[in-house]
């Protein structure tokens, strides 16, 4: 079918609108990158928009030598990698039995888990539980309380349910047990779902902020979010101090170093995304095997 | 059926196995920590610290400790404190910008440190309200030496640390007073247009108008703004008009409606005639105004500042962009409410308290004594003489450039109880923050000297009841409702500024008073007048600040 004139106009408008929208999304990141590579005079005079003025990598040198960012980066990687591994393991182990129709307690268990989506204990009780388990100041305090995201688990469960039963029956006839069925048949079919949920968990762990702040007291165990947040916050220090001003504000991180910190935090996730992107095409909720 | 049961048992076995595995991991983790602790205890014993009592203390963490130095709770200076202090301190880092949340969780779980450091009045007041603090009067009397002496030498310290139940709870320090707000005017523009320094708000308006319309930078374009009214500039202009909400008039605390009206009229005029940036409401952190100023597009810049930082940043950039620019600080012009002084640095700053749960309050007070000693602050701020700093002609420490440069400067938050050496020893005042060999800083120093002339005129009243850190805190529920009321009233003023003749200032005043009536405004007025009647002699008020200014001026 040939596109009509109306279609063509529609496409042109569509492309222009989408280009503008995507540029507005891109602009803040480009601007940050430009700030991180500019000198402070240009930044203060407002000369920097999307292209660095007064090129310098001073900000990155200061960042890596003058702050704890490398340690924080390492911590973020540990939290994310181990966290995603644990979360995926437990999400699959919860989702698989609950997706089996012949598992007789599935309704009860599903209900119990859905309950946690609606009702949470709140910060202080959670803290007390974590503390009495002796997890404060260990990363287990980060991993355990949110080990399974119920929502992700439900998505995974319905994905499993949508897999064709014939495959399963064929496997059983060939003498396949439950574990082997899961590992050799179901999981290979679920790669898009596993990749997608891993990214969800990954971004969550990478950006984890409040839990680290609350449960971790030792500063050398902080992750990037907490460190970068402290650097960015010192920008609004003037606002906070208001009439107070007795604090020594010499320690305020210059604009460019802050921008560099933000870049260090953003880039790894930007790098991971393209590799997982192809699985996104197969969709989170579209599910199942397409012809 | 058989399959189902087998499956169920298997899952449970698996779960148990994994649980055991993970439990194994955790217990290993905790046994490691125990090992670490014994290790550190051993090393302490090696440095003969084992007989010193153990206390805990909070310390702000700003993430600014250089990587090579360790962390804020474990670095060369904390080791130095352990070795030279009277007690064994375990520091509990508090993320600087989430201190309230962090302290709340620590209190809730009974893990609050013995010695609490916090700048903001809000959280400190909450601790007092929740009875988390220990009264310190007797302990200081019996066990303290240095801090006790300070309380005797500087009675203001006791006055500011005593709370409404008449007991001493807060510990603090003494600062050198400097003006921390100012109004800068482009002197070269004044000269060029043959204008005088504005002395009333009417003249201020005229000058700002001329700066906008008569092309003072001579580039033939209409690209200058007369004055900035966003963010901190707004606060500064409010002080000129004494538009500070509750103010002191004839020894009574009243709500200053007339000031609000005058300040709004002033802004409305500036806005309607295009003398200010029409977009000022979007400049919610003052960045745009600052940019206009350093690029030479702004004639009058009211702001909040630290003078040395201003010289090193804004002034330097301004000179780079517009080499012929010349600025002067001017006294607050006279408004219908009178002529006022800007905010001063808080001379008596309450920074610490002791948790009620502290097991060994004597040891805590011993540590406080150690922290208030000038030698301690010197070491933490400037390091060792000859290694980190050298003494200048006046005997004041100056950090040296070089390989040891990075080893100092990050422990300022450990010195929250150190008084300014200008106050306690009469030397090394604020002027030493400037390096006169650098032209920009020399000029910054001159500006600072000028500001002392114009802003320390004590015949003018202070625009506020007292320094904001010493303002009493309203009861919580009143504070919340009043906050909302105030926000709605502010919106009305803004509406009056930007809506031209459609919405007059008089109409805004009428609407604002209605909101005030319905929003517990009268309760607040009652509360303030009761508070003043009861506390006028014991509270730390503007007159106390002026007393200290006089003292410090005499010292110069």
mmCIF file of C-alpha atoms in Angstrom, chain B residues 34 66 70 136 144 154 168 195-196 221 224 252 286 328 352 377 396 475 492 499 515 530 545:
data_model
loop_
_atom_site.group_PDB
_atom_site.id
_atom_site.type_symbol
_atom_site.label_atom_id
_atom_site.label_comp_id
_atom_site.label_asym_id
_atom_site.label_seq_id
_atom_site.Cartn_x
_atom_site.Cartn_y
_atom_site.Cartn_z
ATOM 1 C CA UNK B 34 34.930 -9.600 65.652
ATOM 2 C CA UNK B 66 41.253 12.219 49.542
ATOM 3 C CA UNK B 70 41.585 6.787 54.233
ATOM 4 C CA UNK B 136 25.284 19.254 81.140
ATOM 5 C CA UNK B 144 35.368 20.166 82.998
ATOM 6 C CA UNK B 154 31.952 34.235 77.601
ATOM 7 C CA UNK B 168 22.322 23.794 79.754
ATOM 8 C CA UNK B 195 24.641 58.886 39.869
ATOM 9 C CA UNK B 196 25.003 58.958 43.620
ATOM 10 C CA UNK B 221 22.538 47.134 23.325
ATOM 11 C CA UNK B 224 21.688 45.031 31.248
ATOM 12 C CA UNK B 252 7.044 43.911 70.945
ATOM 13 C CA UNK B 286 20.387 32.228 42.054
ATOM 14 C CA UNK B 328 31.455 48.609 46.169
ATOM 15 C CA UNK B 352 27.059 19.964 69.817
ATOM 16 C CA UNK B 377 41.966 23.098 66.287
ATOM 17 C CA UNK B 396 49.187 32.964 61.753
ATOM 18 C CA UNK B 475 5.580 23.892 68.559
ATOM 19 C CA UNK B 492 -0.201 35.817 46.654
ATOM 20 C CA UNK B 499 -0.057 40.160 37.223
ATOM 21 C CA UNK B 515 -5.492 33.148 54.838
ATOM 22 C CA UNK B 530 3.949 34.919 75.167
ATOM 23 C CA UNK B 545 24.763 40.139 68.976
#
